[in-house]
Amino acid sequence: MIREIAAARRALLTSEFPMQATATSIASDELHSRFASAQSVLVLTGAGVSAESGVPTFRGGGKTAVWKGMPFDVISSGAMLERNLPAVWEWFNYRRGVLRNLAPNAAHDTIAGWENRFERLTLVTQNVDGLHHLAGSRNVIELHGSVWRARCVTCDARTNLRESDHQEGVPVCFGCGDSMRPDVVLFGEMLPPGAFERAAMEAAACDLCFVVGTSAVVYPAASIPEIARAAGAYVVEVNPEPTPLSRICNEVLSGPAGEILPLID
Ligand code: OAD
């Protein structure tokens, strides 16, 4: 499939055959026509959409991410936040430092472009890297928060860490003077109030749903395409690997998102 995509992409660039033939070699005729007529589209993304930007995924590759001897799900946990907030900040400062040098890829750019193409485009992401916003997406539901925001543990005031970055120690809330924490959902924590409910409402109302770069094992995020399918939407998965959701999808496009999404038309 990856070879087919590369050939289709080459053909697109060199115009060896008409655009429509190239597009239909990636998407079925059914998807092609649904893409042309869809009014409300929902895209659910996971770590795989940022893989081609250089952001490591959580699962796959057989390795467990470790930070200073602590597994990822220990340093990124609600329990660690209670025990050692400065260590959690040190880890998130490191992550922002890595992300600052990374740029959106063709998958982020394509999804951002779809906002101008469809009457309604809702992007629901599990990613905290902010790359969708950098690519220009505006209607984004961040189910797991963003590393680019801090939130006061007491009054919930938020600070944008792109505007005033924080390098050391624990930042303090300008409003109430209490400590701030990364505005990210940590292991063992609940989703931000209302975020899943909004995503579920959009899923129930969309005609076309793309599931891109997620292993679809973390709930409730993974239930969003199920809601869309149950409500009658056409559901398309884009991922180099099969996932537990593949069997409920109407179509599975197997390959890297940065290669596949630009060829859907
Ligand atoms: P995972 O790391 O679980 O899954 C990444 C998925 O991306 C896998 O299915 C890969 O096959 C796929 N993939 C890899 N490269 C790709 C590419 N170039 N294009 C498309 N797909 C590609 O990431 P998530 O499903 O996002 O939660 O994980 C969900 C949540 O689990 C995360 O948000 C995180 C974690 O616990 C929190 O931190 C709260």
Short mmCIF file of C-alpha atoms and ligand atoms in Angstrom, two decimals:
data_model
loop_
_atom_site.label_atom_id
_atom_site.label_comp_id
_atom_site.label_asym_id
_atom_site.label_seq_id
_atom_site.Cartn_x
_atom_site.Cartn_y
_atom_site.Cartn_z
CA MET A 1 0.00 0.00 0.00
CA ILE A 2 2.81 2.39 0.90
CA ARG A 3 4.36 1.72 -2.50
CA GLU A 4 0.99 2.43 -4.17
CA ILE A 5 0.73 5.71 -2.29
CA ALA A 6 4.23 6.75 -3.33
CA ALA A 7 3.39 5.95 -6.96
CA ALA A 8 0.11 7.85 -6.76
CA ARG A 9 1.87 10.82 -5.23
CA ARG A 10 4.53 10.78 -7.97
CA ALA A 11 1.81 10.62 -10.58
CA LEU A 12 0.03 13.54 -8.95
CA LEU A 13 3.19 15.62 -9.02
CA THR A 14 4.14 14.69 -12.59
CA SER A 15 0.55 14.55 -13.95
CA GLU A 16 1.12 11.16 -15.57
CA PHE A 17 -2.63 10.60 -15.42
CA PRO A 18 -5.66 12.72 -14.49
CA MET A 19 -6.14 13.97 -10.93
CA GLN A 20 -9.38 12.04 -10.47
CA ALA A 21 -7.76 8.69 -11.31
CA THR A 22 -5.02 9.38 -8.79
CA ALA A 23 -7.44 10.36 -6.08
CA THR A 24 -9.61 7.31 -6.59
CA SER A 25 -6.58 5.05 -6.31
CA ILE A 26 -6.32 6.20 -2.67
CA ALA A 27 -9.99 6.60 -1.75
CA SER A 28 -12.76 4.37 -3.04
CA ASP A 29 -15.39 5.85 -5.36
CA GLU A 30 -17.74 5.81 -2.36
CA LEU A 31 -15.36 7.91 -0.24
CA HIS A 32 -14.65 10.20 -3.19
CA SER A 33 -18.34 10.98 -3.56
CA ARG A 34 -18.97 11.28 0.19
CA PHE A 35 -15.99 13.63 0.46
CA ALA A 36 -17.48 15.77 -2.32
CA SER A 37 -20.92 16.03 -0.71
CA ALA A 38 -20.16 15.99 3.06
CA GLN A 39 -21.36 18.99 5.04
CA SER A 40 -20.26 18.04 8.53
CA VAL A 41 -16.95 16.24 8.97
CA LEU A 42 -15.30 15.08 12.18
CA VAL A 43 -11.63 14.14 12.38
CA LEU A 44 -10.28 12.28 15.42
CA THR A 45 -6.48 12.29 15.67
CA GLY A 46 -3.93 10.57 17.88
CA ALA A 47 -0.18 10.49 18.27
CA GLY A 48 0.35 8.93 14.81
CA VAL A 49 -0.67 12.17 13.08
CA SER A 50 2.44 13.82 14.58
CA ALA A 51 4.79 10.87 13.97
CA GLU A 52 6.02 12.31 10.68
CA SER A 53 6.85 15.57 12.50
CA GLY A 54 9.20 13.61 14.79
CA VAL A 55 6.94 13.28 17.86
CA PRO A 56 7.22 9.75 19.31
CA THR A 57 3.98 7.76 19.63
CA PHE A 58 2.96 6.12 22.92
CA ARG A 59 2.46 2.60 21.61
CA GLY A 60 4.31 0.63 18.96
CA GLY A 61 8.05 0.22 18.51
CA GLY A 62 8.30 -2.06 21.55
CA LYS A 63 9.90 0.57 23.79
CA THR A 64 8.56 2.29 26.88
CA ALA A 65 9.40 5.97 27.14
CA VAL A 66 11.42 6.66 30.28
CA TRP A 67 12.30 10.06 31.80
CA LYS A 68 15.10 10.04 34.40
CA GLY A 69 14.40 6.40 35.20
CA MET A 70 10.63 6.89 35.50
CA PRO A 71 8.25 5.31 32.96
CA PHE A 72 6.13 7.80 31.04
CA ASP A 73 2.90 6.83 32.80
CA VAL A 74 4.53 7.43 36.21
CA ILE A 75 6.07 10.87 35.56
CA SER A 76 2.93 11.92 33.60
CA SER A 77 0.48 10.85 36.30
CA GLY A 78 -1.93 12.60 38.60
CA ALA A 79 -0.25 10.78 41.51
CA MET A 80 3.15 12.29 40.61
CA LEU A 81 1.55 15.73 40.38
CA GLU A 82 0.39 15.37 44.00
CA ARG A 83 3.77 14.04 45.13
CA ASN A 84 6.26 16.10 43.16
CA LEU A 85 4.89 19.01 41.09
CA PRO A 86 8.39 20.43 40.32
CA ALA A 87 9.41 17.08 38.74
CA VAL A 88 6.26 17.11 36.57
CA TRP A 89 7.12 20.67 35.43
CA GLU A 90 10.69 19.65 34.66
CA TRP A 91 9.37 16.86 32.42
CA PHE A 92 6.89 19.14 30.66
CA ASN A 93 9.53 21.88 30.20
CA TYR A 94 11.66 19.23 28.50
CA ARG A 95 8.75 18.15 26.26
CA ARG A 96 8.02 21.75 25.21
CA GLY A 97 11.72 22.21 24.48
CA VAL A 98 11.62 19.23 22.09
CA LEU A 99 8.33 20.30 20.49
CA ARG A 100 9.51 23.88 19.94
CA ASN A 101 11.81 22.60 17.19
CA LEU A 102 9.17 20.49 15.42
CA ALA A 103 6.78 21.62 12.70
CA PRO A 104 3.38 20.42 11.48
CA ASN A 105 3.51 17.87 8.64
CA ALA A 106 1.35 17.33 5.56
CA ALA A 107 -1.33 15.56 7.62
CA HIS A 108 -1.79 18.54 9.99
CA ASP A 109 -1.77 20.92 6.99
CA THR A 110 -4.36 18.91 5.08
CA ILE A 111 -6.74 18.73 8.05
CA ALA A 112 -6.33 22.49 8.63
CA GLY A 113 -7.20 23.08 4.95
CA TRP A 114 -10.40 21.04 5.31
CA GLU A 115 -11.81 23.79 7.58
CA ASN A 116 -12.20 25.92 4.44
CA ARG A 117 -13.59 23.10 2.39
CA PHE A 118 -16.47 21.80 4.53
CA GLU A 119 -19.36 23.73 5.99
CA ARG A 120 -18.47 22.24 9.38
CA LEU A 121 -15.20 20.57 10.32
CA THR A 122 -14.58 19.52 13.91
CA LEU A 123 -11.15 18.29 14.85
CA VAL A 124 -10.99 16.21 18.01
CA THR A 125 -7.45 15.45 19.09
CA GLN A 126 -5.88 13.37 21.82
CA ASN A 127 -2.56 15.11 21.17
CA VAL A 128 -1.14 17.72 23.53
CA ASP A 129 1.61 18.93 21.17
CA GLY A 130 -0.26 21.93 19.69
CA LEU A 131 0.79 21.04 16.12
CA HIS A 132 -2.80 21.20 14.79
CA HIS A 133 -3.07 24.82 15.96
CA LEU A 134 0.32 25.63 14.45
CA ALA A 135 -0.92 24.23 11.13
CA GLY A 136 -3.90 26.63 11.31
CA SER A 137 -6.73 24.44 12.66
CA ARG A 138 -9.18 26.54 14.71
CA ASN A 139 -12.17 24.37 15.57
CA VAL A 140 -10.21 21.96 17.76
CA ILE A 141 -11.40 19.99 20.78
CA GLU A 142 -8.30 19.02 22.77
CA LEU A 143 -9.48 16.01 24.74
CA HIS A 144 -6.21 15.68 26.67
CA GLY A 145 -5.27 19.39 26.97
CA SER A 146 -2.10 21.09 25.71
CA VAL A 147 1.50 21.29 26.88
CA TRP A 148 1.37 24.95 25.79
CA ARG A 149 -0.96 25.95 28.65
CA ALA A 150 -0.58 26.09 32.44
CA ARG A 151 -3.64 25.94 34.73
CA CYS A 152 -3.98 27.14 38.31
CA VAL A 153 -4.66 24.25 40.69
CA THR A 154 -7.03 26.46 42.70
CA CYS A 155 -8.85 28.98 40.49
CA ASP A 156 -8.39 27.26 37.06
CA ALA A 157 -6.91 30.46 35.48
CA ARG A 158 -4.84 29.58 32.41
CA THR A 159 -1.56 30.94 31.02
CA ASN A 160 -0.38 30.57 27.44
CA LEU A 161 3.14 29.15 27.57
CA ARG A 162 3.88 30.10 23.97
CA GLU A 163 3.56 33.77 24.95
CA SER A 164 5.28 33.65 28.34
CA ASP A 165 7.35 30.52 28.56
CA HIS A 166 8.29 29.01 31.85
CA GLN A 167 11.70 27.42 32.36
CA GLU A 168 12.24 26.55 36.03
CA GLY A 169 10.36 25.70 39.21
CA VAL A 170 6.60 25.83 39.57
CA PRO A 171 4.81 28.82 37.96
CA VAL A 172 2.51 30.86 40.15
CA CYS A 173 -1.01 32.04 39.26
CA PHE A 174 -1.25 35.81 38.61
CA GLY A 175 -4.82 35.76 39.91
CA CYS A 176 -4.73 33.91 43.23
CA GLY A 177 -1.01 33.22 43.81
CA ASP A 178 -1.36 29.45 44.05
CA SER A 179 0.69 26.93 42.03
CA MET A 180 0.01 26.21 38.39
CA ARG A 181 0.18 22.81 36.71
CA PRO A 182 0.43 21.72 33.06
CA ASP A 183 -3.07 21.96 31.49
CA VAL A 184 -2.84 18.35 30.37
CA VAL A 185 -4.84 15.26 31.31
CA LEU A 186 -2.42 13.04 33.22
CA PHE A 187 -2.73 9.29 33.74
CA GLY A 188 -5.43 8.61 36.29
CA GLU A 189 -7.21 11.97 35.69
CA MET A 190 -10.58 12.87 34.16
CA LEU A 191 -11.00 14.64 30.81
CA PRO A 192 -11.67 18.43 30.91
CA PRO A 193 -15.35 19.03 31.72
CA GLY A 194 -17.52 19.14 28.61
CA ALA A 195 -14.77 18.20 26.11
CA PHE A 196 -15.94 14.63 25.48
CA GLU A 197 -19.60 15.67 25.51
CA ARG A 198 -18.97 18.29 22.77
CA ALA A 199 -16.97 15.77 20.72
CA ALA A 200 -19.70 13.14 21.11
CA MET A 201 -22.38 15.63 19.96
CA GLU A 202 -20.37 16.49 16.85
CA ALA A 203 -19.77 12.78 16.19
CA ALA A 204 -23.49 12.06 16.36
CA ALA A 205 -24.16 14.83 13.83
CA CYS A 206 -21.38 14.32 11.25
CA ASP A 207 -21.74 12.69 7.80
CA LEU A 208 -18.10 11.70 7.45
CA CYS A 209 -15.64 10.75 10.18
CA PHE A 210 -11.87 10.23 9.81
CA VAL A 211 -9.90 8.37 12.52
CA VAL A 212 -6.24 9.22 12.03
CA GLY A 213 -3.15 7.89 13.79
CA THR A 214 -4.69 6.53 16.96
CA SER A 215 -4.32 3.02 18.38
CA ALA A 216 -7.95 3.43 19.54
CA VAL A 217 -7.40 1.71 22.86
CA VAL A 218 -7.86 4.73 25.14
CA TYR A 219 -11.47 5.48 26.09
CA PRO A 220 -13.58 7.55 25.94
CA ALA A 221 -11.73 9.01 22.90
CA ALA A 222 -11.97 5.71 21.02
CA SER A 223 -15.76 5.71 21.36
CA ILE A 224 -16.11 8.85 19.19
CA PRO A 225 -15.89 6.99 15.83
CA GLU A 226 -18.25 4.36 17.26
CA ILE A 227 -20.78 7.11 18.02
CA ALA A 228 -20.38 8.51 14.49
CA ARG A 229 -20.85 5.09 12.90
CA ALA A 230 -23.88 4.27 15.04
CA ALA A 231 -25.44 7.58 13.98
CA GLY A 232 -24.97 6.75 10.28
CA ALA A 233 -21.70 8.50 9.37
CA TYR A 234 -19.22 7.00 6.90
CA VAL A 235 -16.11 6.20 8.98
CA VAL A 236 -12.62 6.06 7.49
CA GLU A 237 -9.46 5.03 9.32
CA VAL A 238 -5.99 6.22 8.29
CA ASN A 239 -3.21 4.26 9.98
CA PRO A 240 -0.32 2.02 8.87
CA GLU A 241 -1.51 -0.64 11.35
CA PRO A 242 -4.92 -2.19 12.00
CA THR A 243 -6.59 -1.17 15.27
CA PRO A 244 -9.56 -2.46 17.28
CA LEU A 245 -11.67 0.17 15.45
CA SER A 246 -10.74 -1.06 11.96
CA ARG A 247 -13.57 -3.58 11.90
CA ILE A 248 -16.27 -0.96 12.47
CA CYS A 249 -14.85 1.41 9.82
CA ASN A 250 -16.43 1.61 6.38
CA GLU A 251 -12.99 2.05 4.87
CA VAL A 252 -9.39 1.62 6.05
CA LEU A 253 -6.60 3.50 4.28
CA SER A 254 -3.41 1.82 5.34
CA GLY A 255 -0.32 4.03 5.41
CA PRO A 256 1.20 7.16 6.97
CA ALA A 257 -1.23 10.05 7.44
CA GLY A 258 1.14 12.59 5.87
CA GLU A 259 1.12 10.55 2.66
CA ILE A 260 -2.54 9.53 2.57
CA LEU A 261 -4.54 12.56 3.70
CA PRO A 262 -3.26 14.94 0.97
CA LEU A 263 -4.40 12.40 -1.63
CA ILE A 264 -8.01 12.17 -0.46
CA ASP A 265 -10.26 14.18 -2.73
P1 OAD B 1 -0.72 5.59 20.35
O1 OAD B 1 0.75 5.76 20.51
O2 OAD B 1 -1.42 4.63 21.25
O3 OAD B 1 -1.02 5.10 18.86
C1 OAD B 1 -0.40 5.70 17.76
C2 OAD B 1 -1.04 5.15 16.51
O4 OAD B 1 -0.50 5.88 15.40
C3 OAD B 1 -0.75 3.66 16.24
O5 OAD B 1 -1.98 3.01 15.91
C4 OAD B 1 0.20 3.69 15.04
O6 OAD B 1 0.01 2.56 14.17
C5 OAD B 1 -0.24 4.98 14.35
N1 OAD B 1 0.79 5.61 13.50
C6 OAD B 1 2.13 5.59 13.61
N2 OAD B 1 2.70 6.33 12.65
C7 OAD B 1 1.68 6.85 11.90
C8 OAD B 1 1.61 7.70 10.76
N3 OAD B 1 2.70 8.20 10.19
N4 OAD B 1 0.40 8.03 10.29
C9 OAD B 1 -0.74 7.54 10.86
N5 OAD B 1 -0.74 6.73 11.93
C10 OAD B 1 0.46 6.39 12.45
O7 OAD B 1 -1.35 7.04 20.42
P2 OAD B 1 -2.83 7.50 20.77
O8 OAD B 1 -3.84 6.57 20.17
O9 OAD B 1 -2.91 8.92 20.46
O10 OAD B 1 -3.17 9.90 26.66
O11 OAD B 1 -2.84 7.31 22.34
C11 OAD B 1 -4.00 7.73 23.02
C12 OAD B 1 -3.64 8.26 24.36
O12 OAD B 1 -2.86 7.29 25.05
C13 OAD B 1 -2.74 9.47 24.36
O13 OAD B 1 -3.42 10.69 24.11
C14 OAD B 1 -2.16 9.44 25.74
C15 OAD B 1 -1.93 7.96 25.94
O14 OAD B 1 -2.21 7.47 27.18
C16 OAD B 1 -2.78 10.70 27.68
O15 OAD B 1 -1.63 11.04 27.84
C17 OAD B 1 -3.89 11.11 28.58
#
